[in-house]
XYZ file of C-alpha atoms in Angstrom:
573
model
C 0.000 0.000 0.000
C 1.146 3.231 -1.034
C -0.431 6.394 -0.019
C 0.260 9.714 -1.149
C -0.367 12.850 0.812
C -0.087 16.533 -0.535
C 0.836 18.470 2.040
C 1.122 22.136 3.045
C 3.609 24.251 4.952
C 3.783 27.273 7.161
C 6.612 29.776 5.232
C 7.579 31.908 8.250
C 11.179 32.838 6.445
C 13.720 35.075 8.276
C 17.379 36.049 6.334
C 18.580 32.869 6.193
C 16.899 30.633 8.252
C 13.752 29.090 7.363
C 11.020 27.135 9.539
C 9.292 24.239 7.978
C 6.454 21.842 9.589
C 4.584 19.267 7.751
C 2.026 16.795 9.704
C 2.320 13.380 8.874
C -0.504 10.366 8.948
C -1.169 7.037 8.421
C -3.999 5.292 7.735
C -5.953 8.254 7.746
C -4.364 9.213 11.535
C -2.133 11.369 12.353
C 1.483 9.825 13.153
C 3.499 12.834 14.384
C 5.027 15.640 12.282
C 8.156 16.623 10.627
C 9.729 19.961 11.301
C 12.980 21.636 9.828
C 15.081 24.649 9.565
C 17.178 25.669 7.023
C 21.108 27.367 7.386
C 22.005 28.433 3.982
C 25.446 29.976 5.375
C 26.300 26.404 6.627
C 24.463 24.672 4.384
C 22.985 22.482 7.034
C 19.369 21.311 7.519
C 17.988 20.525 10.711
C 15.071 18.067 11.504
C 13.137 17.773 14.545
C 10.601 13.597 13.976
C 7.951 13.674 16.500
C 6.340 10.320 16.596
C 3.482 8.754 18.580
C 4.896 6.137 20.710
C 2.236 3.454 19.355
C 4.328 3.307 15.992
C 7.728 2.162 17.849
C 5.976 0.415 20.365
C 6.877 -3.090 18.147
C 7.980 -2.063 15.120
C 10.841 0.414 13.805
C 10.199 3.258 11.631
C 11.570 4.317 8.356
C 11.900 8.302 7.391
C 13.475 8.126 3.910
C 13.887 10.198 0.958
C 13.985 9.390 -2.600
C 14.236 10.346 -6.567
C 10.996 9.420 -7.682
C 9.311 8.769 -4.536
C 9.709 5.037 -4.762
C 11.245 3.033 -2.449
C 14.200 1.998 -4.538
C 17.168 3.876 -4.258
C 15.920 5.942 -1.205
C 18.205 7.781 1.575
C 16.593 6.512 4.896
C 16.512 6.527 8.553
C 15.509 4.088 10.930
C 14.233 4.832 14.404
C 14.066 2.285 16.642
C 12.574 2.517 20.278
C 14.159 0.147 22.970
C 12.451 1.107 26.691
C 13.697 4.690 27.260
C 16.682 4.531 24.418
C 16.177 5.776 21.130
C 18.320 4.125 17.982
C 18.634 5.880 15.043
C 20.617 4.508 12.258
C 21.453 5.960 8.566
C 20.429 3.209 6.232
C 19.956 3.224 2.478
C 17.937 0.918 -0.308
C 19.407 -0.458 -3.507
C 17.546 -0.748 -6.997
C 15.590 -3.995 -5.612
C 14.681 -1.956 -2.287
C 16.801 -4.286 -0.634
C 17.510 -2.484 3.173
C 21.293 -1.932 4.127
C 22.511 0.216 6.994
C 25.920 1.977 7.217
C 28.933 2.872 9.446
C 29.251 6.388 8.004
C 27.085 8.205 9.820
C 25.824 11.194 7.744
C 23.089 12.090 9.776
C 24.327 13.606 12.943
C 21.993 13.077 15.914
C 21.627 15.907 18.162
C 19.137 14.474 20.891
C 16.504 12.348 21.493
C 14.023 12.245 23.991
C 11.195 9.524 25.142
C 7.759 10.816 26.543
C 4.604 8.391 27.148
C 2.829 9.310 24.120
C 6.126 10.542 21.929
C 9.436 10.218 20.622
C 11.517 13.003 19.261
C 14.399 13.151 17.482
C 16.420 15.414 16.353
C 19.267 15.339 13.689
C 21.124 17.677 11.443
C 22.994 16.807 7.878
C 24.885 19.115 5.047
C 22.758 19.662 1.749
C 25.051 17.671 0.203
C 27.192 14.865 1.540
C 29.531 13.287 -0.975
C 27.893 9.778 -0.237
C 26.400 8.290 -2.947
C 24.083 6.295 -0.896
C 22.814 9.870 0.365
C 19.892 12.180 -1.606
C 22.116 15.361 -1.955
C 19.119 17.981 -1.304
C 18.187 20.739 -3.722
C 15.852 23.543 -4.092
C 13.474 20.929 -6.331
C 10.717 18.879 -4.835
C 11.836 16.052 -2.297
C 10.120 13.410 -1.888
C 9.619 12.220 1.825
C 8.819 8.609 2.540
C 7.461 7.560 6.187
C 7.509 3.666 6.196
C 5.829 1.524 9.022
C 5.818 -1.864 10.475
C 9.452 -2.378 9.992
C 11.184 -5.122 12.457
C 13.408 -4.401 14.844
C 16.641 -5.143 14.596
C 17.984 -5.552 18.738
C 21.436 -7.076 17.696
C 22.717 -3.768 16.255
C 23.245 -5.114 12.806
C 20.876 -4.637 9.823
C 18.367 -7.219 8.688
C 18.291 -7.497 4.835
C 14.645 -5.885 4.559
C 12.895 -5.762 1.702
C 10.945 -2.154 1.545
C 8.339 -2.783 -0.476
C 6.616 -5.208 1.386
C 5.636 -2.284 4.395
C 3.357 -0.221 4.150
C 4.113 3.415 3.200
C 3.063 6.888 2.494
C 4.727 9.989 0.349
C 4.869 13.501 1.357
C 6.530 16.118 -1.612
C 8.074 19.095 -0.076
C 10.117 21.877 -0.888
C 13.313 21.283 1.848
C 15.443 23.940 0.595
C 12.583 26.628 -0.628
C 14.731 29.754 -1.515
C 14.301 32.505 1.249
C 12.049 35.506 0.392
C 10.624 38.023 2.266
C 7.420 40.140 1.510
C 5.403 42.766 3.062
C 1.838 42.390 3.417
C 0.464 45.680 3.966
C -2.015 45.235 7.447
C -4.855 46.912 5.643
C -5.023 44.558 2.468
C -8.088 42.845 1.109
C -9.172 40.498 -1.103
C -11.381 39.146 -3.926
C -12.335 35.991 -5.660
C -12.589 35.073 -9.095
C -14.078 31.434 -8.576
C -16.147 29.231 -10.982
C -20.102 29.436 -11.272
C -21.296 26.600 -9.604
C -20.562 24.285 -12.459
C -21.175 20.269 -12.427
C -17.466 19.053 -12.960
C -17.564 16.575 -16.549
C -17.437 12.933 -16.216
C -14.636 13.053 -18.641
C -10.899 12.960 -18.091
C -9.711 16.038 -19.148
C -11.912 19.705 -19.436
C -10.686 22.895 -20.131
C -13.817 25.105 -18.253
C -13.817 28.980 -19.006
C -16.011 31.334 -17.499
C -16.323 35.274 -17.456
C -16.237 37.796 -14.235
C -16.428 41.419 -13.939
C -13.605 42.827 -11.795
C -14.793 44.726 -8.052
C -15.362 48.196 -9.257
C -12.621 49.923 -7.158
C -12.695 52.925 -5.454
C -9.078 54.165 -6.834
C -6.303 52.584 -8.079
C -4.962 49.340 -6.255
C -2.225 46.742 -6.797
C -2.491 43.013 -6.375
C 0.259 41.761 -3.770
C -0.193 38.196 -4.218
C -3.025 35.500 -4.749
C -3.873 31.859 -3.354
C -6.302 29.047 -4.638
C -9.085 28.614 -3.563
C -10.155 25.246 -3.699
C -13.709 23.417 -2.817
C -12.874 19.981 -0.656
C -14.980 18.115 -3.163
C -12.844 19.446 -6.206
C -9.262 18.424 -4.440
C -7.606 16.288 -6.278
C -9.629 16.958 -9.685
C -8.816 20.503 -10.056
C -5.482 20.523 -11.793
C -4.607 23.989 -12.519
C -6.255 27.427 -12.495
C -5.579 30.308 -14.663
C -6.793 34.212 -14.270
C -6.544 36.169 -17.746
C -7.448 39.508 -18.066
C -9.005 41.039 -21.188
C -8.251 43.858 -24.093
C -9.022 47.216 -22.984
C -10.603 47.654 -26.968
C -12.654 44.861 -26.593
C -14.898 47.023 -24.370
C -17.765 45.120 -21.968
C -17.227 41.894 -22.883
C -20.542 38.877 -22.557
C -20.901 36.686 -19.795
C -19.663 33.481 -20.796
C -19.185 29.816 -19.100
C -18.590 26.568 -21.004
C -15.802 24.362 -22.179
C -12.732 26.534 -24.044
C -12.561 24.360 -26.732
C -10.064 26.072 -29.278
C -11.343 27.647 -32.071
C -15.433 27.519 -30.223
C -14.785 30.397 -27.736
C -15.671 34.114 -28.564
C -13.054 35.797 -29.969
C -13.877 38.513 -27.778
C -13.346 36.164 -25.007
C -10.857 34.195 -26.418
C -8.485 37.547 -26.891
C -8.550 37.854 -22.971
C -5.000 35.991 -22.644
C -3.336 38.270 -20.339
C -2.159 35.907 -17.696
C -2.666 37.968 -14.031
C -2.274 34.401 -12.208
C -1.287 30.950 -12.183
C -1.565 28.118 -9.760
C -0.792 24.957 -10.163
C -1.590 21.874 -8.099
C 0.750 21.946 -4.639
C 1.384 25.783 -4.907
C 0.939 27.592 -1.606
C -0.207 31.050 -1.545
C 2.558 33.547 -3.431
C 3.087 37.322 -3.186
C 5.060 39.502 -4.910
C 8.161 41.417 -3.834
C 7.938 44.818 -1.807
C 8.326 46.646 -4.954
C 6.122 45.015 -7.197
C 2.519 45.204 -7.292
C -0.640 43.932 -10.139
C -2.663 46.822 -11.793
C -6.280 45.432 -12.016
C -8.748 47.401 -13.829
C -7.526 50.810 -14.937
C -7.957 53.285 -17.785
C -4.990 50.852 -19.989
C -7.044 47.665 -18.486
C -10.003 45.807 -18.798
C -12.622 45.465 -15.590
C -13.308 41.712 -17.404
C -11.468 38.606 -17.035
C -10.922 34.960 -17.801
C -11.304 32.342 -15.470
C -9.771 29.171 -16.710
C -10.051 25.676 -14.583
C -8.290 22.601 -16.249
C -10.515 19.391 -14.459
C -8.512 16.206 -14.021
C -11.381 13.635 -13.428
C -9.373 10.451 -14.400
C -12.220 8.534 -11.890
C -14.545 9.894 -13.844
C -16.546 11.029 -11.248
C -20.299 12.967 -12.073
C -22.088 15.325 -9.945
C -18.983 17.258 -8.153
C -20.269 20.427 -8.046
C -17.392 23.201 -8.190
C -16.905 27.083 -7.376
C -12.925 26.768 -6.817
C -10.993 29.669 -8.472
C -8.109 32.051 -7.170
C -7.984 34.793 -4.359
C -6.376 37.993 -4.941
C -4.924 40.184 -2.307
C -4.376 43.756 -2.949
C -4.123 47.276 -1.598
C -4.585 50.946 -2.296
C -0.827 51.758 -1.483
C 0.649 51.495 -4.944
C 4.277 50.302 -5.458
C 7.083 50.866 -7.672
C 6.804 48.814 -10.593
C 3.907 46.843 -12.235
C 3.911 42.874 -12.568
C 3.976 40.747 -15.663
C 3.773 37.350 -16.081
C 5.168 35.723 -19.510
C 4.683 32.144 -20.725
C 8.016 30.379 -21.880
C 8.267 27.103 -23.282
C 6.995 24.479 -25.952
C 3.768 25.666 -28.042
C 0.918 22.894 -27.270
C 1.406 20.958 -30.403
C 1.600 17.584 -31.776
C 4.139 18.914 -33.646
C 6.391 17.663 -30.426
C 6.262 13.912 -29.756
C 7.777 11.501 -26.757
C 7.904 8.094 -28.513
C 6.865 5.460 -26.600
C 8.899 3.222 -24.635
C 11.282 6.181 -23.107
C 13.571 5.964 -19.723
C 14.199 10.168 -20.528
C 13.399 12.203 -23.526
C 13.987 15.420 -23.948
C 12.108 18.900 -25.046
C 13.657 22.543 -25.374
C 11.015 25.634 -26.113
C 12.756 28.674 -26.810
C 12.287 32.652 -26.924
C 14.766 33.522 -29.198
C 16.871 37.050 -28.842
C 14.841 38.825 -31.430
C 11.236 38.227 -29.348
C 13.359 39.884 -26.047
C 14.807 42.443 -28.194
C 11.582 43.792 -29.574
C 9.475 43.275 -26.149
C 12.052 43.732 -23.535
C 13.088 47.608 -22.335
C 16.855 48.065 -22.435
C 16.796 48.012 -18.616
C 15.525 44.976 -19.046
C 12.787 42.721 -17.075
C 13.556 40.706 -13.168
C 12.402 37.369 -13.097
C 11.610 36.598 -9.337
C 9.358 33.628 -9.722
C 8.835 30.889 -11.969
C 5.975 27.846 -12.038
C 7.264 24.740 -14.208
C 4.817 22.867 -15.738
C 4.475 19.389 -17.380
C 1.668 16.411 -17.413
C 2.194 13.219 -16.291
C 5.099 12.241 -17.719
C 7.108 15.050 -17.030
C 9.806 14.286 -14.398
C 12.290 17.268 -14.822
C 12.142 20.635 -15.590
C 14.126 23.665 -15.564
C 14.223 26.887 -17.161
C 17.426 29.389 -17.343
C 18.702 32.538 -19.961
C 21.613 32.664 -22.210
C 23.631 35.610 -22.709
C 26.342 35.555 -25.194
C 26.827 31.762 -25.063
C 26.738 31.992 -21.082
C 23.855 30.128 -19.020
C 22.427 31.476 -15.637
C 19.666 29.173 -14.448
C 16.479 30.628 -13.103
C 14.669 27.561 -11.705
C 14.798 23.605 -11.573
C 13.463 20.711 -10.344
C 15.373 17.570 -10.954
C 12.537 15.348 -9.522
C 9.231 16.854 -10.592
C 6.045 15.435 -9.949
C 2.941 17.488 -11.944
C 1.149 17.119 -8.519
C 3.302 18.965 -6.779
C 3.864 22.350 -8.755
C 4.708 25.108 -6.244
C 6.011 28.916 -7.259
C 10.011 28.549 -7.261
C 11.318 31.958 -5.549
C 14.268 33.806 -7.446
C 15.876 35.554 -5.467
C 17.593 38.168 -6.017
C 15.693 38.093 -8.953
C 17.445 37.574 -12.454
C 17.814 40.097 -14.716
C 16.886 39.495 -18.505
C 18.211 42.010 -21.300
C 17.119 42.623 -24.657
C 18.674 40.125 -26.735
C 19.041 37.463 -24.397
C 17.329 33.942 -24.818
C 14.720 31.856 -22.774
C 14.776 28.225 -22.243
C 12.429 26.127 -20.889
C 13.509 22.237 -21.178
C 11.657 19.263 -19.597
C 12.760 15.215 -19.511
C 9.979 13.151 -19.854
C 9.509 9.276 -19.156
C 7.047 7.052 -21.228
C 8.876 3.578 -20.463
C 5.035 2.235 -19.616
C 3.349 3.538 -22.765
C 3.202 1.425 -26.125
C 1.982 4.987 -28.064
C 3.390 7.946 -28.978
C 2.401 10.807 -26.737
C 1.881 14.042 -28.190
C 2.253 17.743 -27.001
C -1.170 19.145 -26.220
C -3.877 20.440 -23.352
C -5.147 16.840 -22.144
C -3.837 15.324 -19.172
C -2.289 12.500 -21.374
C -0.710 14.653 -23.626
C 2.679 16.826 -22.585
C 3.551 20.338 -22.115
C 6.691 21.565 -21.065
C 6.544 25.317 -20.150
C 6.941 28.041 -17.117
C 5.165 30.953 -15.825
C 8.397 33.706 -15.390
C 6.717 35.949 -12.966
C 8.852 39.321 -13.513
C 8.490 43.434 -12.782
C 8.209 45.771 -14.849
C 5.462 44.348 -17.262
C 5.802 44.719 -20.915
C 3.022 43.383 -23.642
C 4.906 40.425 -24.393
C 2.521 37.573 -23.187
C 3.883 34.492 -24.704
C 7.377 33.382 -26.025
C 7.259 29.560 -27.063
C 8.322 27.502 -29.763
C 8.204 23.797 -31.608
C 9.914 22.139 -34.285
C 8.656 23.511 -37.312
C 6.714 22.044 -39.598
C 8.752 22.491 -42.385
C 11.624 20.357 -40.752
C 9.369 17.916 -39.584
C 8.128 16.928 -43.547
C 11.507 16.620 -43.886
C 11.822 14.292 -41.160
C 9.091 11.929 -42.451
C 10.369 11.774 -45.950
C 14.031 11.113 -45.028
C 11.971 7.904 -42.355
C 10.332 7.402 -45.644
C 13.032 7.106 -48.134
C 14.831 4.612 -46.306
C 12.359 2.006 -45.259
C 11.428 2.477 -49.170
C 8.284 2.479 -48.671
C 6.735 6.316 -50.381
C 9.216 8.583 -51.905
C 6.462 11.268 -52.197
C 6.696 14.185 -50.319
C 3.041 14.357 -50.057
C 1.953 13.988 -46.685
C -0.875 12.920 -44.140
C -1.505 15.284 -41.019
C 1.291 15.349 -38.188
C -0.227 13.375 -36.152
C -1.027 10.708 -38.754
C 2.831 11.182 -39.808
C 4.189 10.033 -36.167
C 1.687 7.671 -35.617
C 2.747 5.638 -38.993
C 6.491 5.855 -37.295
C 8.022 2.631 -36.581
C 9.793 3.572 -32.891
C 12.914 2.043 -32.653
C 16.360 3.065 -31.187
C 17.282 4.613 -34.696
C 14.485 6.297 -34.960
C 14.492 7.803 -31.747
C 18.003 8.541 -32.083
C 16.353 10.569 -35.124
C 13.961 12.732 -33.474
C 15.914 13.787 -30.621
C 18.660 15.240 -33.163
C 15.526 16.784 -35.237
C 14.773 18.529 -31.794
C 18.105 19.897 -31.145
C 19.160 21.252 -34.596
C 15.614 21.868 -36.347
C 14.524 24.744 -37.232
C 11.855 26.271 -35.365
C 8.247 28.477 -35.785
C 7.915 30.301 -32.620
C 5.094 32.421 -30.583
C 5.561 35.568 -29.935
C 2.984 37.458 -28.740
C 1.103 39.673 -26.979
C -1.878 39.564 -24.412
C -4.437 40.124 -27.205
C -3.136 37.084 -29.291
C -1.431 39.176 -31.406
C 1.967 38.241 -32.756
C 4.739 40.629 -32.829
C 5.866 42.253 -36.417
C 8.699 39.792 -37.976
C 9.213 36.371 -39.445
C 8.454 33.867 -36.587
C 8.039 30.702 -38.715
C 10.748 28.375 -39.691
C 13.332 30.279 -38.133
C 17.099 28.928 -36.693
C 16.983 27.080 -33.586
C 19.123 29.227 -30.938
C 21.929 27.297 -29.951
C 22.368 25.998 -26.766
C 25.224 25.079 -24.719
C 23.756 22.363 -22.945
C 27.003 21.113 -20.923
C 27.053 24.292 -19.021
C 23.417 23.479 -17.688
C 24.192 19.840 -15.989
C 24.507 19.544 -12.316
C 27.446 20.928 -10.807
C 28.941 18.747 -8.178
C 28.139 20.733 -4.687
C 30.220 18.352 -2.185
C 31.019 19.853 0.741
C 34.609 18.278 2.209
């Protein structure tokens, strides 16, 4: 049995040090809780296990962490409870989940003490230990395991335990969650822009879109920050939320609430693309730096916006009723410079394929030097947030700017999970120039699917994009790109040419094109080169849709020095 818990956490951050608490459960009761703090001068993290005494009372208890959130390959802990003496011992699991414990002792204890009703221990370790039975910890999502029922061991000496046979449960948390401070002003309110009371379709994946008039607003006001706001019967099938506000031009704009299939919508309402928030599933409430702030409706802005809910209702469930949506906080005291929010990435296409059968494979969107160089001021932009995004298969992502052949990396999470999505700080927040290029690359797994999967909006499809929140705002909305199609034609005629099968160049649609591909290491090997040299038709646009003046469409692929962009090697000696 393996349960899996979403959890939240308090964010009380102060310079360097950060508190952390998340409660932990088991079968639906709580077990204790998991606290930490965070020294970023010494690099250390400190954890504080409280556990009720009825888990250790026969049994030991695992705390582990992992890659994937399996139990293979995990970094673990076991506690052990003999009469008023506490064992703790650093312990690891190999690719078969095979327990071993170990002389070194990372972990350092600090103290332990034994109550009636609780243990608690405490222990400290570096973010990164040099031992390669260790989980070096990162600013990505980590994956906590709590694993019960585990026998003693009262000779000292590991048993050869088999993990998967206990019962478990998985907590994803942010360990090292870059400091940042905010101000929230003590006389701010808020708002909600939430769904109409709409029955939730039976069906896997819906897009639902719905139209709200902002609060007519006394004077001016900037939005500090916004939350979710989630219905307990929609947890778990509300995926992701977007607010977008509309075009000044397009004047009052009709009410509206339905599916957004593409090409169906108004295109009054469909031209209401300005993104003003985006929360994903697992992201805690965000705000914005002291000297940033979110114009709502003004004389340049429209009092209408967007309210876009992506369902996830793989148990097909009917009847949920829903009125989730997103809470903004704002105030009247106006700040220095105005938000934006710009979408980097891949373009949802099937013009971008995983073939089936993949341990990793790869995508890159790009915004290419001229997009930044016509959008961007020549002070240029601060990037001091970021949201990755992928589907199910995603299981890293990271996005980071080049400048004259040099990389700086603005977020990254080596072990994504799509159900755990929260707003990666930056900070101090990372300047972008005119002229420089975006990234946005994710690594994808689809060793358990026997089809291609293709870019797209459903929950079986892929994306691989971020949401760079940044100050001051320009009108550049979007900044994505795909192979194009032109190289792709060529693609299938070269495939083809030398299985001799049509030496046409007449062709079906895309999708028919990679569906009639017969997936094998060479032609893998194919398409991943396709991907890194190809030429590429990019997105470039701005809130209303509108794509900025130039040739955008089969242009050069920016070139990217990937090498500089693998892990560095952070041992501490």
């Amino acid at each position: 049995m393996f349960n899996v818990v979403l959890v939240s956490f308090a964010l009380p951050i102060i310079n360097a040090v950060a508190a952390y608490n998340v409660e932990l459960f088991h079968k639906g009761t709580k077990s204790g809780d998991l606290q930490w703090n965070v020294d970023y001068e010494t690099k250390t993290a400190t954890f504080a296990l409280n556990l009720s005494a009825t888990f250790l009372t026969e049994h030991a208890f695992g705390l582990g962490i992992s890659g994937d959130g399996s139990v293979y390959q995990a970094d673990l802990l076991l506690v052990q409870q003999f009469g008023q003496r506490v064992v703790v011992r650093d312990c690891w699991s190999n690719d078969q989940a095979s327990l071993s414990c170990i002389e070194q002792q990372d972990y350092e204890l600090l103290d332990t003490s034994v109550s009636t009703n609780h243990i608690t221990v405490r222990f400290q370790r570096l973010f990164s230990t040099c031992d390669s039975h260790d989980y070096q910890l990162d600013n990505g999502t980590t994956n906590v395991l709590t694993i019960f029922g585990l026998p003693k061991d009262k000779e000292g000496t590991a048993e050869k335990i088999t993990l998967e046979n206990f019962e478990k449960d998985l907590y994803r948390v942010q360990i090292l969650k870059t400091p940042f401070s905010y101000t929230k002003e003590k006389d701010s309110k808020w708002f909600e822009i939430l769904t109409p009371n709409i029955t939730i379709p039976k069906q896997g994946t819906t897009y639902w879109c719905s139209m709200h008039r902002l609060p007519d607003f006394d004077t001016r006001v900037h939005g500090i920050g916004y939350e979710s706001f989630i219905l307990a019967e929609s947890k778990g099938i509300v995926h992701h939320i977007e607010v977008f506000g509309c075009d000044i031009q397009d004047g009052e704009i009709p009410y509206f609430s339905g599916t957004c299939e593409e090409g169906k919508l108004n295109p009054q309402i469909d031209r209401c693309s300005h993104v003003l928030a985006a929360w994903a599933f697992g992201m805690e409430a965000f705000f914005y730096p002291n000297e940033a702030g979110l114009t709502f409706y003004s004389a340049s802005k429209s009092r209408y916006v967007r309210l876009e809910m992506h369902y996830n209702n793989q148990a097909h469930l009917e009847g949920v009723v829903d009125r989730s949506g997103i809470r903004f906080h704002y105030t009247s005291r106006l700040r220095e410079h105005e938000v934006g929010v710009v979408e980097n990435g891949l373009i949802y296409t099937p013009n971008m394929v995983i073939p089936p059968g993949q341990s990793t494979f790869a995508w890159s969107g790009y915004c290419p030097s001229k997009c930044t160089s016509l959008a961007f001021p020549k002070e240029g932009i601060n990037i001091f947030g970021s949201v990755l995004h992928t589907h199910l298969a995603g299981r890293k992502a990271r996005t980071y700017r080049i400048r004259e052949n040099t990389v700086k990396e603005i977020s990254r999470d080596d072990h994504y999970s799509t159900w755990f999505e929260d707003m990666r700080h930056v900070n101090p927040p990372i300047k972008v120039l005119p002229g420089d290029v975006l990234v946005t690359s994710c690594e994808f797994s689809t060793e358990k699917r026997t089809n291609v999967t293709f870019g797209g909006l459903g929950i079986r499809e892929e994306m691989c994009i971020t949401y760079l929140h940044y100050y001051p705002a320009t009108k550049l909305e979007v900044c994505k790109s795909s192979a194009s199609e032109i190289s792709l034609m060529e693609f299938f005629f070269f495939l083809k040419s030398i299985r001799g099968t049509c030496m046409s160049r007449k062709h079906e649609s895309i999708k028919k094109e990679y569906e009639n591909v017969s997936w094998n290491h060479g032609s893998v090997a194919l398409l991943n080169s396709l991907y890194g040299k190809s030429s590429i038709d990019v997105h470039c646009m701005k809130p209303n849709r509108e794509q900025w003046p130039g040739k955008w469409r089969n242009v050069e692929q920016p070139v990217t020095p990937v090498e500089k962009i693998q892990p560095t090697n952070n041992c501490i000696h």
